[in-house]
Coordinates of C-alpha atoms and ligand atoms in Angstrom, one line a residue:
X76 CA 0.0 0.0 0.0
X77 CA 0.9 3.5 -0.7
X78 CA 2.6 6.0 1.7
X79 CA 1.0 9.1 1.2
X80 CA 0.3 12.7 2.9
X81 CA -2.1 14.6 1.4
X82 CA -1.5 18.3 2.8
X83 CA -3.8 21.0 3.2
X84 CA -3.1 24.9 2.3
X85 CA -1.2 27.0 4.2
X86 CA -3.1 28.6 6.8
X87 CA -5.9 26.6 6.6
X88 CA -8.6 26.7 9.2
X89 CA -8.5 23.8 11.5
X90 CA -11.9 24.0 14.8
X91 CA -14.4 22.0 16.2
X92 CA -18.1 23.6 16.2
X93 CA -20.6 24.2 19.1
X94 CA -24.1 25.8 19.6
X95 CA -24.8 27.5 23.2
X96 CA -28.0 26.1 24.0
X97 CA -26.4 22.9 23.5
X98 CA -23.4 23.2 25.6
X99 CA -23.9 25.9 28.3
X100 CA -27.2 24.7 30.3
X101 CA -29.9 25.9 31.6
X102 CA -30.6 28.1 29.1
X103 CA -34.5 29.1 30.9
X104 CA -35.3 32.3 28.9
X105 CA -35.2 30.2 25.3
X106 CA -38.2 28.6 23.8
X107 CA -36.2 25.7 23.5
X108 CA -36.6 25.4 27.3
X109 CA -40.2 25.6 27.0
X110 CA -40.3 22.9 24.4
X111 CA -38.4 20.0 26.4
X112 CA -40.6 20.2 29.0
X113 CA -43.7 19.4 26.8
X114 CA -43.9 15.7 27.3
X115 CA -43.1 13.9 23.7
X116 CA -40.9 16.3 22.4
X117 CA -37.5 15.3 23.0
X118 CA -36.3 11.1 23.0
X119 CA -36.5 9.4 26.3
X120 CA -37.9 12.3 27.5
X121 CA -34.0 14.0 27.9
X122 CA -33.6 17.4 29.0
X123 CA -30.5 19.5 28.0
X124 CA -30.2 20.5 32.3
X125 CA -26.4 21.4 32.9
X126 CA -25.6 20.1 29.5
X127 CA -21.8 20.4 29.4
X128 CA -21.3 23.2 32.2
X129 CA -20.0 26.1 30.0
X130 CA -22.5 28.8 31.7
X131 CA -20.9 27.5 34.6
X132 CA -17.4 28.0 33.8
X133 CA -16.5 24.8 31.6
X134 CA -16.0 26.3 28.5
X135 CA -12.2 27.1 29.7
X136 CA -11.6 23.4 30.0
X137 CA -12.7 22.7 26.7
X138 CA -11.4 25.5 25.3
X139 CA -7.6 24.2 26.5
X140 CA -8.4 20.8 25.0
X141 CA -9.5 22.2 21.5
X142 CA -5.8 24.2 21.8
X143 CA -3.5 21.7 22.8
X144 CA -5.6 19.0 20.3
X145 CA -3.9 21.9 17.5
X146 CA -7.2 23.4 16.9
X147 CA -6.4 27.4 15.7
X148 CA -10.2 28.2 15.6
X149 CA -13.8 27.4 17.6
X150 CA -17.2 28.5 16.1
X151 CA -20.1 28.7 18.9
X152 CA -23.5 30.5 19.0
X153 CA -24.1 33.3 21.5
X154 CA -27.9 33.3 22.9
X155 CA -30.5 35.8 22.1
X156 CA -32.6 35.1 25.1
X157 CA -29.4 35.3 27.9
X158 CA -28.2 38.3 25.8
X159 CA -32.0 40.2 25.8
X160 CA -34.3 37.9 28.4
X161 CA -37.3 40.5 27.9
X162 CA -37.8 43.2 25.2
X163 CA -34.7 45.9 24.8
X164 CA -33.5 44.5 28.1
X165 CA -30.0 43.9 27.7
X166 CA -28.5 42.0 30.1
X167 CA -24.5 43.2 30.6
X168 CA -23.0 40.3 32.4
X169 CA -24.5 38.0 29.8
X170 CA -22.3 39.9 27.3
X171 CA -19.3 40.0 29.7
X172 CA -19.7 36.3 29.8
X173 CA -19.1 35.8 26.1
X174 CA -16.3 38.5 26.1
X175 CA -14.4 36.2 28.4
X176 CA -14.9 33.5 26.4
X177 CA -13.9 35.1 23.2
X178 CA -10.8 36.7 24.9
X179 CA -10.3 33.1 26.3
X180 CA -10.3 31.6 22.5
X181 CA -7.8 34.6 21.5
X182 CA -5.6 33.6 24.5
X183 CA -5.5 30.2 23.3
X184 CA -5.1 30.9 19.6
X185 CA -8.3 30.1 18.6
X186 CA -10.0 32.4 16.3
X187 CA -13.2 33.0 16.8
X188 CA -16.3 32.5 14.9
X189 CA -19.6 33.7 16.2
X190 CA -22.9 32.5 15.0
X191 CA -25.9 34.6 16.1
X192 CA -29.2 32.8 15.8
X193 CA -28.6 28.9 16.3
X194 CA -32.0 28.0 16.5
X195 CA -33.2 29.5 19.8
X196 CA -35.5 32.4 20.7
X197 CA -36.0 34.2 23.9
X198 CA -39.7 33.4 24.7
X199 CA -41.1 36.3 24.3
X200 CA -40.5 36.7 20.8
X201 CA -41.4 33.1 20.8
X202 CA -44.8 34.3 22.1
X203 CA -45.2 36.9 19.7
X204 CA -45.3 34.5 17.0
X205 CA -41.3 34.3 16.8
X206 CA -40.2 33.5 12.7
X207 CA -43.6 33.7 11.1
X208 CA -43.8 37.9 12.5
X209 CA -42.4 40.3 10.5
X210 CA -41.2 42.0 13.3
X211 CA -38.9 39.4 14.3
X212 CA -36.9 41.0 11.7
X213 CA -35.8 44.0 13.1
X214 CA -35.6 42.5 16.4
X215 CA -33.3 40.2 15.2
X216 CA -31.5 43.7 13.7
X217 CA -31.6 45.6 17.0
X218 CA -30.1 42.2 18.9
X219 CA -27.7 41.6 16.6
X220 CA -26.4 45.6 16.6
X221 CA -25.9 45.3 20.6
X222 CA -24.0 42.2 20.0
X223 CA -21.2 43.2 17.3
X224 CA -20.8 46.5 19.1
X225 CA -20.5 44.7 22.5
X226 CA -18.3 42.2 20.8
X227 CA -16.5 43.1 17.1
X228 CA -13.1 44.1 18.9
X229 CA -13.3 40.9 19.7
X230 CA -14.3 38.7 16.8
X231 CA -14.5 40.0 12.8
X232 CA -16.2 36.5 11.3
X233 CA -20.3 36.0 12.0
X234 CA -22.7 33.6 10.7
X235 CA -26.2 35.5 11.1
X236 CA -28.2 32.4 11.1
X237 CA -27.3 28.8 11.4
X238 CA -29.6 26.6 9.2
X239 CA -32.7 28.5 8.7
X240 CA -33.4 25.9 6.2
X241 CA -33.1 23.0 8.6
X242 CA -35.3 24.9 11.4
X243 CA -37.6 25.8 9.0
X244 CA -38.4 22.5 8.2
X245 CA -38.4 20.8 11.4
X246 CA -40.3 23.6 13.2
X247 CA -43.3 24.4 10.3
X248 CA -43.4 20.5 8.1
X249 CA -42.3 18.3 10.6
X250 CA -43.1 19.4 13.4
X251 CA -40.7 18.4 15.9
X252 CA -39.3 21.6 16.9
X253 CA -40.6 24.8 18.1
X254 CA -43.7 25.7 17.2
X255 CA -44.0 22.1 16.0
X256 CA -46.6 23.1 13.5
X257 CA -47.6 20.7 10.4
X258 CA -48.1 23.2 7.9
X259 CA -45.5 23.6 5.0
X260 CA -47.7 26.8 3.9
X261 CA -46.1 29.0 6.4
X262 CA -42.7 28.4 4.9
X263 CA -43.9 30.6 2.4
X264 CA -43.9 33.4 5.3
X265 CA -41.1 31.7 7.5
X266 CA -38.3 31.8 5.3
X267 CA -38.9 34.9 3.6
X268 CA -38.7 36.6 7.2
X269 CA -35.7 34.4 7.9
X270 CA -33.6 35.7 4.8
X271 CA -34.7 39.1 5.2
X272 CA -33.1 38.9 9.0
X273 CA -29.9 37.7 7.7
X274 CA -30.2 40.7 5.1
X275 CA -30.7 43.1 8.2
X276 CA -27.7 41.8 10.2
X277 CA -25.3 41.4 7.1
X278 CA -26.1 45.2 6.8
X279 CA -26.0 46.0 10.5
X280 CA -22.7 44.2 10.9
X281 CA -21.3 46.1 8.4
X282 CA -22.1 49.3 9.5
X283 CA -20.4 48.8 12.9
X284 CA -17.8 46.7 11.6
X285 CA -16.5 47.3 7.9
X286 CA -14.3 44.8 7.7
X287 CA -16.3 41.8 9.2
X288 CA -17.2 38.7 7.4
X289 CA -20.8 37.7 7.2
X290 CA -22.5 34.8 6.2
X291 CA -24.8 32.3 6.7
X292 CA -24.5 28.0 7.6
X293 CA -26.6 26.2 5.8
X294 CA -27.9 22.6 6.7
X295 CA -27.0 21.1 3.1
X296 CA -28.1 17.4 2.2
X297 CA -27.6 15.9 -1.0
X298 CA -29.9 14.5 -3.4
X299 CA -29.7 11.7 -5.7
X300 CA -32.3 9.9 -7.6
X301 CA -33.5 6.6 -6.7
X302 CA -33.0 5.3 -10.1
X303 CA -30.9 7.2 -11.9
X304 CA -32.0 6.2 -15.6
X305 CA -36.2 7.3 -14.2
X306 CA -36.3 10.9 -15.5
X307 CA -39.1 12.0 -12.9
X308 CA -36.6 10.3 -10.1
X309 CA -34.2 12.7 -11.5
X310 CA -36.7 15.8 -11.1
X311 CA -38.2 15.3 -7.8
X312 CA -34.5 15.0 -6.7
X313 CA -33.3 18.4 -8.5
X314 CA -36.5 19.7 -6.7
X315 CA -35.6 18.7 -3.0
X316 CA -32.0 20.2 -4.0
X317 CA -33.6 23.4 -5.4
X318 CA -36.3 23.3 -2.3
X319 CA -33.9 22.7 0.6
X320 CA -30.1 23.5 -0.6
X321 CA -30.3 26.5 -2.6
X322 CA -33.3 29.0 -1.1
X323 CA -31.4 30.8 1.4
X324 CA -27.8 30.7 -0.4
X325 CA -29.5 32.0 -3.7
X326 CA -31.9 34.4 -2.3
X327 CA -28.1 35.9 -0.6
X328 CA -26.4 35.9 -3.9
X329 CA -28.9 37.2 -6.2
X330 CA -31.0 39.3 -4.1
X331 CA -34.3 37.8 -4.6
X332 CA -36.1 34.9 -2.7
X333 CA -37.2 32.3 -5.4
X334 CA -39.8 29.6 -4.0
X335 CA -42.5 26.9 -5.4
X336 CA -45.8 29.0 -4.6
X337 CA -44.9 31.9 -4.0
X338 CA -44.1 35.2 -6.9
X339 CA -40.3 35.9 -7.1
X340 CA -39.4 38.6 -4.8
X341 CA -36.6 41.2 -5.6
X342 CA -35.5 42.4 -1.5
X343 CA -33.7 45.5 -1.6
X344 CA -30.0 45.3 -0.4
X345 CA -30.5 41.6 -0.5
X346 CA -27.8 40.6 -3.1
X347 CA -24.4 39.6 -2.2
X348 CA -24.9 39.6 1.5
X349 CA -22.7 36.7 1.7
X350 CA -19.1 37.4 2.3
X351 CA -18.7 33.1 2.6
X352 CA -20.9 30.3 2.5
X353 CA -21.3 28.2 5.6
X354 CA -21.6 24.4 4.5
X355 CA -22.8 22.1 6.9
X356 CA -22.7 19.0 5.9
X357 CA -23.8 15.4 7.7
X358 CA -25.7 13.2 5.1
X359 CA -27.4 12.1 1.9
X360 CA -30.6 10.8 0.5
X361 CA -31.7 8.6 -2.3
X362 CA -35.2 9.9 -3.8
X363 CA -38.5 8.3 -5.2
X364 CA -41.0 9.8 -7.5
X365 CA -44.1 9.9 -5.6
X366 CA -47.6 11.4 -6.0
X367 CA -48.5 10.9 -2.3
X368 CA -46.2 13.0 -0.7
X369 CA -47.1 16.2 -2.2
X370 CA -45.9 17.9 1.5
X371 CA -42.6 16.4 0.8
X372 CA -42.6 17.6 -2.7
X373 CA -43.7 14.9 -4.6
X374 CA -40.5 12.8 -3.1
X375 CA -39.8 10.1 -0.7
X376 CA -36.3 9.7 0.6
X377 CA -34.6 7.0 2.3
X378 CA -31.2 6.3 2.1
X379 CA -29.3 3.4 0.5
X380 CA -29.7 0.0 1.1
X381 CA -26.2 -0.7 1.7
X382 CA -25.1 2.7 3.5
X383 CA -24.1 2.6 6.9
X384 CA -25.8 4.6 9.4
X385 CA -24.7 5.9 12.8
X386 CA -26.0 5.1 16.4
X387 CA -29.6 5.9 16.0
X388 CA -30.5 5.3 12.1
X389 CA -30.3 9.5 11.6
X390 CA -27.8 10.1 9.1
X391 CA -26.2 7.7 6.4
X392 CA -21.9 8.1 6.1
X393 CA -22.0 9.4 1.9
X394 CA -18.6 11.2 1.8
X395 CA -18.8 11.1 -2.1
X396 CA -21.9 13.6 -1.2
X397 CA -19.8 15.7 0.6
X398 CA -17.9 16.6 -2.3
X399 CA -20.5 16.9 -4.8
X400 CA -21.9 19.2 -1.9
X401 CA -18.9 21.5 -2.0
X402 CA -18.9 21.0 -6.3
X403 CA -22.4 22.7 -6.2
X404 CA -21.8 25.3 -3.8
X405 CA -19.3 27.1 -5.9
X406 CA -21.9 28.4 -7.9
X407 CA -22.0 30.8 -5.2
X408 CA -18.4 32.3 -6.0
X409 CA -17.8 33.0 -2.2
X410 CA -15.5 31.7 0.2
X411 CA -17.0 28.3 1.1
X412 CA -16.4 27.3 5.2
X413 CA -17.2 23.8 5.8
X414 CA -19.4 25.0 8.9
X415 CA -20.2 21.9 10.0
X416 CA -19.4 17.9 9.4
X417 CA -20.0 15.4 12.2
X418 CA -21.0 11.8 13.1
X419 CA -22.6 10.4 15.9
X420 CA -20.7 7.0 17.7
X421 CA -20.4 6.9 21.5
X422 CA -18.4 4.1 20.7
X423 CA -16.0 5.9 17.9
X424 CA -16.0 2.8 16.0
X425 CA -16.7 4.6 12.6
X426 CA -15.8 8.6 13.3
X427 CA -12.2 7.6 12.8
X428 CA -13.2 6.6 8.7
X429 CA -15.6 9.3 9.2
X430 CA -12.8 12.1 9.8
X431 CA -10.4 10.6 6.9
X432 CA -13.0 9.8 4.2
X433 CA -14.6 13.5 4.5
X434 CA -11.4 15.3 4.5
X435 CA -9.7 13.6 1.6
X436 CA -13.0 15.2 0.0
X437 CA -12.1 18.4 1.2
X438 CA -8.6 18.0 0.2
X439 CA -9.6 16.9 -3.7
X440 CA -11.6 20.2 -3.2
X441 CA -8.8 22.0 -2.3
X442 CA -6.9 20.5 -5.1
X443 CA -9.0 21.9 -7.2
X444 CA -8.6 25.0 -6.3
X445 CA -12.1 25.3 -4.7
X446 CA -12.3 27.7 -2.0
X447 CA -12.5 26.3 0.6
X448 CA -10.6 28.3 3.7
X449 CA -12.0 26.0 7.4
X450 CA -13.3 22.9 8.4
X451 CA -15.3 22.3 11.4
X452 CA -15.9 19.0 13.1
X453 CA -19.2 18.7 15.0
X454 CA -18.6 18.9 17.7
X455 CA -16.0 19.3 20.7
X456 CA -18.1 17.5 23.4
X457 CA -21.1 15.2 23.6
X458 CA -23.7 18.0 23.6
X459 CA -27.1 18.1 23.8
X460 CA -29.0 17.2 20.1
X461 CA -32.3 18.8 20.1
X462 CA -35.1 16.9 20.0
X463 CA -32.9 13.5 20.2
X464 CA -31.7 15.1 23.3
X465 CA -28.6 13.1 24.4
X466 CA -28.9 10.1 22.2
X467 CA -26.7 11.0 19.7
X468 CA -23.1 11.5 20.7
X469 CA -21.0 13.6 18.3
X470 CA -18.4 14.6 20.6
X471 CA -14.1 14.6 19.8
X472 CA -14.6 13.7 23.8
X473 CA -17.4 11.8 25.8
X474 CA -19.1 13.8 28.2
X475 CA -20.2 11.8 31.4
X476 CA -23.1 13.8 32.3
X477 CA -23.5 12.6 36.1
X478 CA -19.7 14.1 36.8
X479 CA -19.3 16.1 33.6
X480 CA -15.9 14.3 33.3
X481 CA -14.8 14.6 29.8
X482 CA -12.7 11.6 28.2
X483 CA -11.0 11.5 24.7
X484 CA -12.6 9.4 21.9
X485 CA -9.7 8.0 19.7
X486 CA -11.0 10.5 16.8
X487 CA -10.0 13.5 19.4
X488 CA -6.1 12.2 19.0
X489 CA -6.7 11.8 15.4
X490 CA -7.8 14.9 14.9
X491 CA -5.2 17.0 16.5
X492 CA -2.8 15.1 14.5
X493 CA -4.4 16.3 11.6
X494 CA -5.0 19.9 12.5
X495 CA -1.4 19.5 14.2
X496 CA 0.0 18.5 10.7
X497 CA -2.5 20.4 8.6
X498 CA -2.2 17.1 6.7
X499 CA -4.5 13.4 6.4
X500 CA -1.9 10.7 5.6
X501 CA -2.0 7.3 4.8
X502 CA 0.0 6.6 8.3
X503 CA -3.0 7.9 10.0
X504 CA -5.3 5.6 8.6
X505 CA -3.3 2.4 9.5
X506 CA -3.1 3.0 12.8
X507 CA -7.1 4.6 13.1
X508 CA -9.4 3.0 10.2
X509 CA -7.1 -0.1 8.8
X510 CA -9.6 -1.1 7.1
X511 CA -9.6 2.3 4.3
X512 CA -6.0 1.7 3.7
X513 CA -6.4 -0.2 0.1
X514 CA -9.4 1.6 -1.1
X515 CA -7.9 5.3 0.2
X516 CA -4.1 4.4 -0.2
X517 CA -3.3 1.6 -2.6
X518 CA -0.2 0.4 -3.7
Ligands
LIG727 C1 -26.9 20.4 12.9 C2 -27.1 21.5 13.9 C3 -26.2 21.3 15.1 C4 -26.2 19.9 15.6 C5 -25.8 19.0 14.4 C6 -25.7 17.5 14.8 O1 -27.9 20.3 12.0 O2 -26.7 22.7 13.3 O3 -26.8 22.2 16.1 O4 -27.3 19.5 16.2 O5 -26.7 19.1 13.4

């Protein structure tokens, strides 16, 4: 077998990603709190509780293990409803809470990277209809002004909103996240208000801070047809990419918000209000043809007979997705930040072929001169996963949450060597995944 290292650019971003209300605890003012105590909404009836202690001071500890694992960057969310618990109340130690922690990442040499909105809202603007009112909008523009002029000495690179797409989906079709409506009509309303809010804070950043970077992480999932040679197969599985993947991205580039059922509309200031293109990344679907799911858009997904899946069933391991992923986002002709890319295995059997199969995408992406500048693993530390509350584990390290003892998967030591030597090598998958070497290295 072949002895290769496959090295990434110089200066290339190396970080895990978090989201606060999945890592600090007891996040009460959110909607999200709310939620998980509404019997049925989260597995086994979990509750995110302490979750991994970073309110509480824990962030510092993890924040030293993401250094000396050769991490030179973190990406987390700061939240809405610690920052402004009740209307144009502002609450100052929250903010002084997340300027220690930025100024703890800068200590450590991690850059940081500050998303927003990650899917929570205080509840009052949860009980004003949250997404689906207008004047969430300029709420969202008034938070996020208080927030880059309480923090921009501090940080320079924003996401505005982390998967709008995603939330959109699970809060108005499916149903399983706040306001768990069934109703794919009031996407028509939703994500229009959602893209004009990233359209307000791109322009609010700005204006306090000219030379920030802006943009927005998409939850991307690709799309291939069931059977390949079936032309409406082929259709219904451009349409789920058109549907899901491009709305928000396209509506940033061009300036006007293109959806199925509703007239093309032209939003002033909208176009190029992305300075990079978060791509989050986890999974992929096969798709069926099929006149009974008209809610779904005519398609029915499921993924490949063959594929493996993690833990729980949730997401199927499609590197080769990945990349066409990245191939399609070009069209964007922004920076692209890989936002987001995780895998969920308490018993970090697979991550290790996880980690090495998705990056030597990334690197033929790179090789192509694709520009691609970060990549972020999902995540740091077991953290709490929504409305499969702790069943997934994603974490570089297990979280024990009885003594919130952290302990190193193997994929934590196989990650710093990679962000240590910038590199993926064939060494590093004979002594993590074996079993890749004559498919990823042969002779
Ligand atoms: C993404 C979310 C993130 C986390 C991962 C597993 O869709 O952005 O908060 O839950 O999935």
């Amino acid at each position: 077998m072949a002895d290769a290292v496959h090295y990434f650019p110089r200066g290339f971003k190396w970080g895990t990603a978090t989201a606060a209300y999945q890592v600090e605890g007891n996040n009460t003012q959110s909607d999200w709190w709310q939620w998980e105590r509404t019997p049925g909404k989260i597995a086994d009836g979990h509750k995110s509780g302490a979750a991994c202690g970073w309110w509480g001071g824990r962030w510092r500890e993890d924040f030293d293990r993401a250094a000396e694992a050769g991490q030179n960057t973190h990406r987390l969310s700061v939240e809405w409803s610690r920052i402004e618990p009740r209307p144009a109340v502002w609450d100052e130690d929250a903010l002084d809470q997340y300027r220690q922690m930025l100024k703890g990442l800068r200590e450590r040499g991690l850059d940081p990277f500050v998303t927003l909105y990650h899917f929570t809202l205080p509840i009052w603007i949860y009980e004003k209809g949250g997404w689906e009112n207008p004047e969430t909008i300029r709420l969202f523009e008034r938070y996020v002004r208080k927030v880059v002029g309480a923090l921009g000495d501090l940080c320079d690179e924003w996401v505005t909103l982390n998967e709008p797409n995603g939330m959109a989906v699970q809060g108005w079709v499916l149903g399983t996240w706040p306001p768990g409506k069934r109703d794919p009509r009031k996407l028509l309303t939703v994500m229009p208000n959602l893209i004009k809010a990233h359209c307000a804070a791109y322009h609010a950043i700005h204006a306090v801070q000219p030379t920030a970077r802006v943009g927005l992480a998409i939850y991307t999932r690709g799309f291939e047809p069931a059977r390949p040679d079936f032309a409406p197969d082929r259709w219904v599985a451009n349409l789920q990419n058109n549907i899901l993947n491009s709305v928000f991205p396209d509506a940033a580039a061009t300036g006007s918000i293109r959806m199925i059922g509703r007239r093309p509309e032209a939003v002033p200031g909208l176009a190029r209000t992305q300075d990079f293109f978060g791509l989050n990344y986890y999974t992929r679907d096969y798709v069926a043809f099929d006149l009974t799911q008209p809610a779904k858009a005519f398609g029915r997904a499921h993924f490949a007979p063959g594929d493996e899946l993690d833990n729980i069933g949730f997401n199927a391991m499609a590197p080769e997705g990945f990349f066409k992923m990245m191939r399609w986002a070009r069209h964007l002709r922004v920076p692209i930040v890989i936002s987001e890319n995780g895998w969920s295995d308490p018993a970090d059997i697979q991550r290790p072929r996880f980690l090495l199969t998705h990056l030597r995408q990334v690197w033929r992406a790179v090789n192509f001169n694709w520009p691609i500048t970060g990549y972020y693993y999902w995540t740091l530390v077991d953290n709490f996963e929504w409305e499969r509350g702790w069943t997934q584990r994603f974490g570089l390290w297990e979280l024990d949450r009885e003594t919130q003892e952290r302990k190193p998967r193997p994929s934590a030591k196989l990650y710093a060597e990679i962000c240590k030597t910038n590199s993926i090598s064939s060494d590093m998958a004979a002594r993590y995944a074996p079993e890749l070497m004559p498919k990823m290295f042969p002779g």
